Amino acid sequence: MRRRQFLLQTAGLAGTTAALGLTGCSTSKDVKLHLLVASYDKSIGASLGDQWDDVVAAFEKQHAGITIELERVSYTRIDKTLAQRVEEGRAPDIAQSNVFAPYAEDGRLYDMTQLFDIATQADFIRSFTDAGTVDDATYGIPFLASTPRLFYNKELFRRARVGGAPTSWDELRAAAQALKAIGVKTPYGLQFGPEAAEDEALSWLLAAGGGYTGELAEYDFVKPENAGALTWLRDELVAGGLAGADPVKLNRTDAYAQFLRGEIGMMIAHPMLMGAADQAELPYAHAAFPKKDGGAAPPVGISDWLMAFRRNDHRKECGIFLSFLYSGKSALTYGGSQSALPVTYSASDAATGKPAEQPLSPFIEQLSNARFAPVNMRSWPSVRGTIRTDVGQAVMKGGDPRSVLTALDQSAVEADMEAATG
């Protein structure tokens, strides 16, 4: 799934109160909840363990009458598997996925007000619950959350006589030129390969004052800020050989590996890279990604989502389990590493106050300002696929950013129409 090998331990999910006041209570009848989750391999430099068994065992010990039927599916197949189950009338009670909008629009899901009490709902970080909202109700419950920052190799910067992290695009270009001058293979790792080009592109568009949508949350690729950002990348980074040999083929996983080998001087990356770099004993630092003309750009928000299906009429039991999962104790069981960011305000405060969590503080401080791709639009999976295959062409030699953006806009209109009629 879009999320990806490198974001595998869930955020510090903390709800301090029980959904509907029911946590810890037995139900009046025996209920089995089917839980469909993603299974991941090891990420680069970090063992991202699957701890669902521990969470389920602890839950069942405390909640007589509710058993959890846990099913793991590879993260590469989870979205398709869930869609097939729903189509066949075999939707699970709770599922993890990148995709929730179609199920919400079709009336298949419980919203957060039906699963959590008011205090727990209010504890979720607003930027993430806004991203999970369809038609003024939140159906996508944030899970595996992250925001990226600009990582850089301190030793390469020292050798290139670059004083520190760039704070504008001009400074970023100057740093890349200095890195190239000392023989760094890829001064800036522009990740426009098909694995997650939509996230890299969105970081640059936001930093230029653009983005994928307009004020009314409709697709708007052709705004001038977007064309300006891609034109700058084409002319100022790619044309000068400052983004490596072929950025349209550079996937995120490969970029992380190259950074750890000292082949990339700087790039956008997520907090899990800290653990990998520590293990590799690589001297690194990170900073906010810069706006075009200076200052910190809005960070891109990344998340998987949990959702609760109505099919089996297990609202009460789903609420009990999810409240347990998002409680502080379960959060510590499942999260609490450099791969994890909290998705609640209470967990954010707790994490930044613990010495072991201090390295996460700059990432956590970004969470409330996170800006998301339009993941709550039914057409987004289709549009995302087109971005992945097409956006990189705008920055290559001979690329025409305005034409590429116009084509993306047209594809988005067609995807919206298909989603509305399909």
Tab-separated table of C-alpha atoms in Angstrom:
chain	number	residue	atom	x	y	z
A	1	MET	CA	0.000	0.000	0.000
A	2	ARG	CA	0.930	3.498	-0.413
A	3	ARG	CA	2.279	3.447	3.072
A	4	ARG	CA	4.677	1.957	2.746
A	5	GLN	CA	7.420	-0.066	4.130
A	6	PHE	CA	8.973	2.766	6.039
A	7	LEU	CA	5.993	3.784	8.176
A	8	LEU	CA	5.182	0.653	9.960
A	9	GLN	CA	4.914	1.176	13.661
A	10	THR	CA	1.795	3.062	14.443
A	11	ALA	CA	1.742	6.479	15.949
A	12	GLY	CA	1.368	7.061	19.668
A	13	LEU	CA	-2.333	6.553	19.513
A	14	ALA	CA	-3.820	7.828	22.722
A	15	GLY	CA	-7.398	8.298	23.716
A	16	THR	CA	-7.732	8.839	27.417
A	17	THR	CA	-11.375	7.878	27.675
A	18	ALA	CA	-13.394	4.917	26.519
A	19	ALA	CA	-15.642	4.946	23.516
A	20	LEU	CA	-19.239	5.325	24.600
A	21	GLY	CA	-18.049	4.647	28.162
A	22	LEU	CA	-17.753	0.949	27.434
A	23	THR	CA	-14.057	0.073	27.660
A	24	GLY	CA	-13.474	-2.642	30.224
A	25	CYS	CA	-17.065	-3.845	30.170
A	26	SER	CA	-18.321	-7.209	29.050
A	27	THR	CA	-20.878	-7.424	26.305
A	28	SER	CA	-24.207	-9.171	26.702
A	29	LYS	CA	-23.335	-11.743	24.068
A	30	ASP	CA	-20.268	-13.310	22.525
A	31	VAL	CA	-19.143	-11.315	19.492
A	32	LYS	CA	-16.312	-12.008	17.070
A	33	LEU	CA	-14.800	-8.997	15.303
A	34	HIS	CA	-12.982	-9.575	12.035
A	35	LEU	CA	-9.938	-7.272	11.892
A	36	LEU	CA	-8.165	-6.918	8.517
A	37	VAL	CA	-4.719	-5.315	8.751
A	38	ALA	CA	-1.627	-4.796	6.627
A	39	SER	CA	1.432	-6.989	7.064
A	40	TYR	CA	4.812	-5.386	6.432
A	41	ASP	CA	8.362	-6.466	5.788
A	42	LYS	CA	11.370	-4.918	7.440
A	43	SER	CA	12.034	-1.384	6.446
A	44	ILE	CA	15.461	-0.010	5.655
A	45	GLY	CA	17.565	-0.150	8.775
A	46	ALA	CA	14.652	-0.742	11.128
A	47	SER	CA	12.812	-3.832	12.278
A	48	LEU	CA	9.205	-2.730	12.199
A	49	GLY	CA	7.537	-5.450	14.141
A	50	ASP	CA	3.947	-6.569	13.863
A	51	GLN	CA	2.555	-6.220	17.374
A	52	TRP	CA	-1.101	-6.877	16.664
A	53	ASP	CA	-0.958	-10.211	18.497
A	54	ASP	CA	0.038	-8.474	21.725
A	55	VAL	CA	-2.691	-5.856	21.378
A	56	VAL	CA	-5.363	-8.456	20.618
A	57	ALA	CA	-4.309	-10.686	23.506
A	58	ALA	CA	-4.383	-7.788	25.950
A	59	PHE	CA	-7.773	-6.677	24.683
A	60	GLU	CA	-9.381	-10.104	24.884
A	61	LYS	CA	-8.048	-10.567	28.403
A	62	GLN	CA	-9.866	-7.438	29.516
A	63	HIS	CA	-13.031	-7.834	27.460
A	64	ALA	CA	-14.841	-11.113	27.964
A	65	GLY	CA	-17.384	-11.678	25.246
A	66	ILE	CA	-15.415	-10.064	22.405
A	67	THR	CA	-12.888	-12.048	20.405
A	68	ILE	CA	-10.782	-10.685	17.565
A	69	GLU	CA	-10.296	-12.650	14.363
A	70	LEU	CA	-7.074	-11.105	13.058
A	71	GLU	CA	-6.231	-11.384	9.368
A	72	ARG	CA	-3.001	-10.036	7.912
A	73	VAL	CA	-2.629	-9.171	4.230
A	74	SER	CA	0.506	-7.847	2.567
A	75	TYR	CA	0.625	-4.063	2.482
A	76	THR	CA	0.934	-4.330	-1.311
A	77	ARG	CA	-2.473	-6.056	-1.529
A	78	ILE	CA	-4.463	-4.627	1.376
A	79	ASP	CA	-6.437	-2.046	-0.615
A	80	LYS	CA	-7.414	-4.496	-3.368
A	81	THR	CA	-8.240	-7.216	-0.861
A	82	LEU	CA	-10.527	-4.923	1.094
A	83	ALA	CA	-12.278	-3.703	-2.062
A	84	GLN	CA	-12.877	-7.286	-3.162
A	85	ARG	CA	-14.259	-8.297	0.243
A	86	VAL	CA	-16.654	-5.359	0.234
A	87	GLU	CA	-17.814	-6.133	-3.299
A	88	GLU	CA	-18.462	-9.738	-2.305
A	89	GLY	CA	-20.480	-8.675	0.741
A	90	ARG	CA	-17.774	-9.888	3.142
A	91	ALA	CA	-16.546	-6.620	4.590
A	92	PRO	CA	-14.579	-7.003	7.846
A	93	ASP	CA	-15.703	-5.250	10.996
A	94	ILE	CA	-12.532	-3.124	11.124
A	95	ALA	CA	-9.989	-2.648	8.352
A	96	GLN	CA	-6.743	-0.815	7.687
A	97	SER	CA	-6.352	0.804	4.282
A	98	ASN	CA	-5.326	3.880	2.333
A	99	VAL	CA	-8.823	4.134	0.895
A	100	PHE	CA	-11.905	5.063	2.898
A	101	ALA	CA	-13.854	7.672	0.893
A	102	PRO	CA	-15.778	5.262	-1.383
A	103	TYR	CA	-16.941	3.184	1.574
A	104	ALA	CA	-17.977	6.312	3.480
A	105	GLU	CA	-19.901	7.732	0.522
A	106	ASP	CA	-21.679	4.411	0.064
A	107	GLY	CA	-22.876	4.463	3.680
A	108	ARG	CA	-20.849	1.401	4.689
A	109	LEU	CA	-18.913	2.913	7.620
A	110	TYR	CA	-19.527	4.168	11.135
A	111	ASP	CA	-18.279	7.677	11.723
A	112	MET	CA	-16.163	8.666	14.709
A	113	THR	CA	-19.104	10.047	16.673
A	114	GLN	CA	-20.597	6.541	16.656
A	115	LEU	CA	-17.369	4.926	17.893
A	116	PHE	CA	-15.714	7.294	20.371
A	117	ASP	CA	-16.922	9.550	23.144
A	118	ILE	CA	-16.572	13.316	22.768
A	119	ALA	CA	-13.359	13.627	24.762
A	120	THR	CA	-11.613	10.970	22.673
A	121	GLN	CA	-12.812	12.507	19.416
A	122	ALA	CA	-11.461	15.898	20.486
A	123	ASP	CA	-8.067	14.410	21.344
A	124	PHE	CA	-7.254	13.447	17.745
A	125	ILE	CA	-5.060	15.994	15.966
A	126	ARG	CA	-7.382	18.137	13.892
A	127	SER	CA	-5.353	18.161	10.677
A	128	PHE	CA	-5.515	14.358	10.535
A	129	THR	CA	-9.211	13.999	11.338
A	130	ASP	CA	-9.991	16.707	8.782
A	131	ALA	CA	-8.208	14.589	6.190
A	132	GLY	CA	-10.363	11.610	7.194
A	133	THR	CA	-13.628	13.544	6.819
A	134	VAL	CA	-16.222	12.977	4.107
A	135	ASP	CA	-19.395	15.096	3.967
A	136	ASP	CA	-18.722	16.656	7.384
A	137	ALA	CA	-18.265	13.344	9.217
A	138	THR	CA	-14.975	11.614	10.032
A	139	TYR	CA	-14.787	8.027	8.819
A	140	GLY	CA	-11.043	7.573	8.321
A	141	ILE	CA	-9.339	7.101	11.702
A	142	PRO	CA	-5.657	8.093	11.386
A	143	PHE	CA	-3.154	5.264	11.722
A	144	LEU	CA	0.563	5.031	10.830
A	145	ALA	CA	0.994	8.774	10.726
A	146	SER	CA	4.017	10.796	9.696
A	147	THR	CA	5.283	14.109	8.383
A	148	PRO	CA	8.580	14.435	6.465
A	149	ARG	CA	11.505	16.816	6.939
A	150	LEU	CA	14.616	17.682	4.959
A	151	PHE	CA	17.401	15.263	5.937
A	152	TYR	CA	21.014	16.036	5.070
A	153	ASN	CA	24.396	14.359	5.449
A	154	LYS	CA	26.405	16.537	7.848
A	155	GLU	CA	29.773	15.159	6.768
A	156	LEU	CA	29.084	15.854	3.092
A	157	PHE	CA	27.873	19.336	4.000
A	158	ARG	CA	31.072	19.923	5.988
A	159	ARG	CA	33.260	18.812	3.108
A	160	ALA	CA	31.281	20.975	0.701
A	161	ARG	CA	31.589	23.947	3.093
A	162	VAL	CA	27.821	24.259	3.446
A	163	GLY	CA	27.075	25.820	6.807
A	164	GLY	CA	23.732	24.167	7.553
A	165	ALA	CA	20.274	23.282	6.322
A	166	PRO	CA	18.995	25.475	3.474
A	167	THR	CA	16.203	27.864	4.433
A	168	SER	CA	15.107	28.794	0.891
A	169	TRP	CA	15.209	27.220	-2.550
A	170	ASP	CA	18.112	29.425	-3.585
A	171	GLU	CA	20.078	28.118	-0.605
A	172	LEU	CA	19.039	24.555	-1.442
A	173	ARG	CA	20.310	24.961	-4.999
A	174	ALA	CA	23.574	26.504	-3.768
A	175	ALA	CA	24.062	23.613	-1.335
A	176	ALA	CA	23.368	21.113	-4.119
A	177	GLN	CA	25.929	22.832	-6.370
A	178	ALA	CA	28.524	22.663	-3.608
A	179	LEU	CA	27.804	18.982	-3.047
A	180	LYS	CA	28.123	18.255	-6.744
A	181	ALA	CA	31.466	20.060	-6.793
A	182	ILE	CA	32.920	17.569	-4.297
A	183	GLY	CA	31.631	14.589	-6.278
A	184	VAL	CA	28.368	13.728	-4.520
A	185	LYS	CA	26.453	11.470	-6.896
A	186	THR	CA	22.997	12.892	-6.118
A	187	PRO	CA	23.150	16.252	-4.328
A	188	TYR	CA	19.371	16.362	-3.854
A	189	GLY	CA	17.366	13.127	-3.950
A	190	LEU	CA	14.273	14.102	-5.962
A	191	GLN	CA	11.946	11.135	-5.431
A	192	PHE	CA	9.741	11.254	-8.514
A	193	GLY	CA	9.696	7.490	-9.024
A	194	PRO	CA	6.328	5.693	-9.038
A	195	GLU	CA	6.476	4.560	-5.403
A	196	ALA	CA	5.390	7.891	-3.920
A	197	ALA	CA	5.983	10.735	-6.371
A	198	GLU	CA	2.753	12.358	-5.220
A	199	ASP	CA	4.228	13.098	-1.800
A	200	GLU	CA	7.513	14.528	-3.091
A	201	ALA	CA	5.664	16.679	-5.617
A	202	LEU	CA	3.191	17.933	-3.031
A	203	SER	CA	6.041	19.029	-0.743
A	204	TRP	CA	7.427	21.256	-3.481
A	205	LEU	CA	4.027	22.596	-4.530
A	206	LEU	CA	3.082	23.510	-0.970
A	207	ALA	CA	6.439	25.210	-0.485
A	208	ALA	CA	5.668	27.421	-3.496
A	209	GLY	CA	2.172	28.280	-2.243
A	210	GLY	CA	0.395	25.753	-4.450
A	211	GLY	CA	-1.041	22.287	-3.994
A	212	TYR	CA	-3.398	19.758	-5.531
A	213	THR	CA	-6.670	21.456	-4.611
A	214	GLY	CA	-8.261	24.892	-4.570
A	215	GLU	CA	-10.121	26.803	-1.886
A	216	LEU	CA	-13.279	24.746	-2.374
A	217	ALA	CA	-11.350	21.452	-2.045
A	218	GLU	CA	-11.701	20.738	-5.774
A	219	TYR	CA	-8.747	19.610	-7.860
A	220	ASP	CA	-6.702	22.540	-9.142
A	221	PHE	CA	-3.424	21.477	-10.695
A	222	VAL	CA	-3.057	24.394	-13.099
A	223	LYS	CA	-2.569	27.150	-10.541
A	224	PRO	CA	0.471	29.275	-11.408
A	225	GLU	CA	2.323	28.409	-8.197
A	226	ASN	CA	2.397	24.759	-9.262
A	227	ALA	CA	3.788	25.566	-12.691
A	228	GLY	CA	6.383	27.815	-11.099
A	229	ALA	CA	7.525	25.090	-8.704
A	230	LEU	CA	7.937	22.436	-11.404
A	231	THR	CA	9.642	24.900	-13.725
A	232	TRP	CA	12.132	25.758	-10.989
A	233	LEU	CA	12.857	22.080	-10.414
A	234	ARG	CA	13.368	21.507	-14.135
A	235	ASP	CA	15.635	24.484	-14.687
A	236	GLU	CA	17.447	24.875	-11.381
A	237	LEU	CA	17.943	21.310	-10.110
A	238	VAL	CA	17.378	18.657	-12.754
A	239	ALA	CA	18.955	20.507	-15.700
A	240	GLY	CA	22.110	21.130	-13.712
A	241	GLY	CA	22.512	17.505	-12.704
A	242	LEU	CA	21.746	18.367	-9.076
A	243	ALA	CA	18.970	15.762	-8.678
A	244	GLY	CA	20.813	12.687	-9.870
A	245	ALA	CA	20.797	10.911	-13.190
A	246	ASP	CA	17.093	10.022	-13.453
A	247	PRO	CA	14.759	11.371	-10.747
A	248	VAL	CA	11.664	9.937	-12.468
A	249	LYS	CA	12.970	6.483	-11.544
A	250	LEU	CA	14.114	7.282	-7.999
A	251	ASN	CA	11.730	5.551	-5.597
A	252	ARG	CA	11.597	6.429	-1.931
A	253	THR	CA	12.931	3.065	-0.761
A	254	ASP	CA	15.920	3.334	-3.109
A	255	ALA	CA	16.529	6.945	-2.077
A	256	TYR	CA	16.705	5.945	1.589
A	257	ALA	CA	19.254	3.253	0.780
A	258	GLN	CA	21.360	5.671	-1.250
A	259	PHE	CA	21.266	8.266	1.504
A	260	LEU	CA	22.531	5.681	3.981
A	261	ARG	CA	25.397	4.860	1.603
A	262	GLY	CA	26.384	8.529	1.395
A	263	GLU	CA	25.323	8.852	-2.237
A	264	ILE	CA	22.598	11.454	-1.621
A	265	GLY	CA	23.436	14.721	0.097
A	266	MET	CA	19.935	15.776	1.139
A	267	MET	CA	16.327	14.727	0.586
A	268	ILE	CA	12.848	14.709	2.052
A	269	ALA	CA	12.426	11.783	4.450
A	270	HIS	CA	10.335	10.487	7.331
A	271	PRO	CA	11.371	9.918	10.956
A	272	MET	CA	12.104	6.223	10.474
A	273	LEU	CA	15.239	7.254	8.599
A	274	MET	CA	16.707	8.434	11.903
A	275	GLY	CA	16.857	4.904	13.268
A	276	ALA	CA	18.341	3.606	10.044
A	277	ALA	CA	20.958	6.376	9.961
A	278	ASP	CA	21.826	5.783	13.614
A	279	GLN	CA	22.388	2.099	12.909
A	280	ALA	CA	24.574	2.993	9.939
A	281	GLU	CA	26.460	5.532	12.098
A	282	LEU	CA	25.792	8.139	9.453
A	283	PRO	CA	26.165	11.772	10.546
A	284	TYR	CA	22.894	13.442	9.672
A	285	ALA	CA	20.559	16.220	10.667
A	286	HIS	CA	17.131	17.353	9.549
A	287	ALA	CA	15.204	20.586	9.238
A	288	ALA	CA	11.871	21.841	8.024
A	289	PHE	CA	11.559	21.762	4.249
A	290	PRO	CA	12.015	25.351	3.085
A	291	LYS	CA	9.521	27.581	1.359
A	292	LYS	CA	10.628	28.891	-2.015
A	293	ASP	CA	11.473	32.348	-0.696
A	294	GLY	CA	12.424	31.368	2.823
A	295	GLY	CA	10.905	29.968	5.996
A	296	ALA	CA	9.347	26.617	6.837
A	297	ALA	CA	6.934	25.138	4.307
A	298	PRO	CA	3.724	23.373	5.376
A	299	PRO	CA	4.593	19.702	5.920
A	300	VAL	CA	2.876	16.937	4.005
A	301	GLY	CA	0.713	14.706	6.174
A	302	ILE	CA	0.932	10.935	5.674
A	303	SER	CA	-1.387	8.356	7.201
A	304	ASP	CA	-3.023	5.008	6.795
A	305	TRP	CA	-6.582	4.788	8.042
A	306	LEU	CA	-8.679	2.459	10.133
A	307	MET	CA	-12.388	2.210	9.445
A	308	ALA	CA	-15.294	0.366	11.031
A	309	PHE	CA	-17.880	-1.254	8.754
A	310	ARG	CA	-21.601	-1.418	9.467
A	311	ARG	CA	-22.206	-4.769	7.781
A	312	ASN	CA	-22.346	-6.938	10.893
A	313	ASP	CA	-24.007	-4.326	13.130
A	314	HIS	CA	-21.133	-4.412	15.634
A	315	ARG	CA	-20.926	-0.688	16.331
A	316	LYS	CA	-20.707	-1.107	20.095
A	317	GLU	CA	-17.976	-3.739	19.950
A	318	CYS	CA	-15.990	-1.868	17.278
A	319	GLY	CA	-16.064	1.201	19.494
A	320	ILE	CA	-14.821	-0.769	22.480
A	321	PHE	CA	-11.908	-2.264	20.540
A	322	LEU	CA	-10.884	0.981	18.842
A	323	SER	CA	-10.991	2.879	22.122
A	324	PHE	CA	-8.724	0.237	23.623
A	325	LEU	CA	-6.374	0.495	20.646
A	326	TYR	CA	-6.178	4.262	20.951
A	327	SER	CA	-5.733	4.230	24.720
A	328	GLY	CA	-2.405	5.238	26.214
A	329	LYS	CA	-1.347	1.764	27.300
A	330	SER	CA	-2.052	0.167	23.940
A	331	ALA	CA	-0.354	3.074	22.217
A	332	LEU	CA	2.851	2.359	24.094
A	333	THR	CA	2.593	-1.301	23.178
A	334	TYR	CA	2.197	-0.628	19.490
A	335	GLY	CA	4.190	2.563	19.004
A	336	GLY	CA	6.884	4.517	20.734
A	337	SER	CA	9.804	4.336	18.329
A	338	GLN	CA	11.404	6.635	15.811
A	339	SER	CA	9.031	5.224	13.217
A	340	ALA	CA	5.985	6.451	15.086
A	341	LEU	CA	4.279	9.806	15.438
A	342	PRO	CA	1.310	10.404	17.725
A	343	VAL	CA	-2.068	11.231	16.245
A	344	THR	CA	-3.579	12.683	19.414
A	345	TYR	CA	-2.766	15.824	21.354
A	346	SER	CA	-2.338	13.953	24.637
A	347	ALA	CA	0.103	11.487	23.095
A	348	SER	CA	1.988	14.354	21.451
A	349	ASP	CA	2.471	16.003	24.843
A	350	ALA	CA	3.536	12.712	26.407
A	351	ALA	CA	5.981	11.877	23.620
A	352	THR	CA	7.737	15.234	23.615
A	353	GLY	CA	8.157	14.983	27.378
A	354	LYS	CA	10.002	11.649	27.334
A	355	PRO	CA	13.784	11.655	26.790
A	356	ALA	CA	13.580	8.584	24.542
A	357	GLU	CA	11.073	10.389	22.317
A	358	GLN	CA	12.929	13.707	22.101
A	359	PRO	CA	14.280	13.046	18.570
A	360	LEU	CA	10.675	12.964	17.375
A	361	SER	CA	9.825	16.394	18.771
A	362	PRO	CA	10.479	18.398	15.570
A	363	PHE	CA	8.279	15.974	13.608
A	364	ILE	CA	5.550	16.057	16.250
A	365	GLU	CA	5.546	19.842	16.282
A	366	GLN	CA	4.681	19.773	12.571
A	367	LEU	CA	1.622	17.563	12.922
A	368	SER	CA	-0.978	20.253	13.492
A	369	ASN	CA	0.173	22.105	10.381
A	370	ALA	CA	0.208	19.030	8.144
A	371	ARG	CA	-1.427	19.384	4.742
A	372	PHE	CA	-2.807	16.318	3.004
A	373	ALA	CA	-3.403	15.192	-0.520
A	374	PRO	CA	-7.185	14.909	-1.123
A	375	VAL	CA	-7.377	11.407	0.338
A	376	ASN	CA	-11.027	11.983	1.279
A	377	MET	CA	-12.086	12.190	-2.372
A	378	ARG	CA	-13.417	9.063	-4.019
A	379	SER	CA	-11.371	9.749	-7.153
A	380	TRP	CA	-8.048	10.221	-5.355
A	381	PRO	CA	-6.607	6.703	-5.922
A	382	SER	CA	-7.023	7.149	-9.672
A	383	VAL	CA	-5.639	10.694	-9.641
A	384	ARG	CA	-2.737	9.610	-7.448
A	385	GLY	CA	-1.820	6.942	-9.977
A	386	THR	CA	-1.712	9.503	-12.773
A	387	ILE	CA	0.484	11.833	-10.715
A	388	ARG	CA	2.919	9.007	-10.083
A	389	THR	CA	3.366	8.240	-13.760
A	390	ASP	CA	3.204	11.756	-15.189
A	391	VAL	CA	4.431	14.473	-12.834
A	392	GLY	CA	8.105	13.601	-13.230
A	393	GLN	CA	7.959	14.296	-16.954
A	394	ALA	CA	7.420	17.983	-16.192
A	395	VAL	CA	10.879	18.409	-14.678
A	396	MET	CA	12.962	16.459	-17.172
A	397	LYS	CA	14.802	17.960	-20.142
A	398	GLY	CA	12.240	19.271	-22.605
A	399	GLY	CA	9.427	18.869	-20.082
A	400	ASP	CA	6.509	21.297	-20.164
A	401	PRO	CA	5.152	21.821	-16.628
A	402	ARG	CA	2.050	23.690	-17.770
A	403	SER	CA	1.079	20.970	-20.227
A	404	VAL	CA	1.643	18.239	-17.653
A	405	LEU	CA	-0.426	20.105	-15.057
A	406	THR	CA	-3.208	20.756	-17.570
A	407	ALA	CA	-3.289	17.049	-18.416
A	408	LEU	CA	-3.380	16.158	-14.707
A	409	ASP	CA	-6.280	18.548	-14.223
A	410	GLN	CA	-8.197	16.974	-17.077
A	411	SER	CA	-7.496	13.477	-15.773
A	412	ALA	CA	-8.754	14.552	-12.353
A	413	VAL	CA	-11.996	15.899	-13.860
A	414	GLU	CA	-12.532	12.632	-15.703
A	415	ALA	CA	-11.739	10.607	-12.571
A	416	ASP	CA	-14.244	12.689	-10.603
A	417	MET	CA	-16.935	12.105	-13.205
A	418	GLU	CA	-16.221	8.378	-13.293
A	419	ALA	CA	-16.294	8.182	-9.502
A	420	ALA	CA	-19.614	10.044	-9.396
A	421	THR	CA	-21.275	7.771	-11.947
A	422	GLY	CA	-19.548	4.534	-11.046
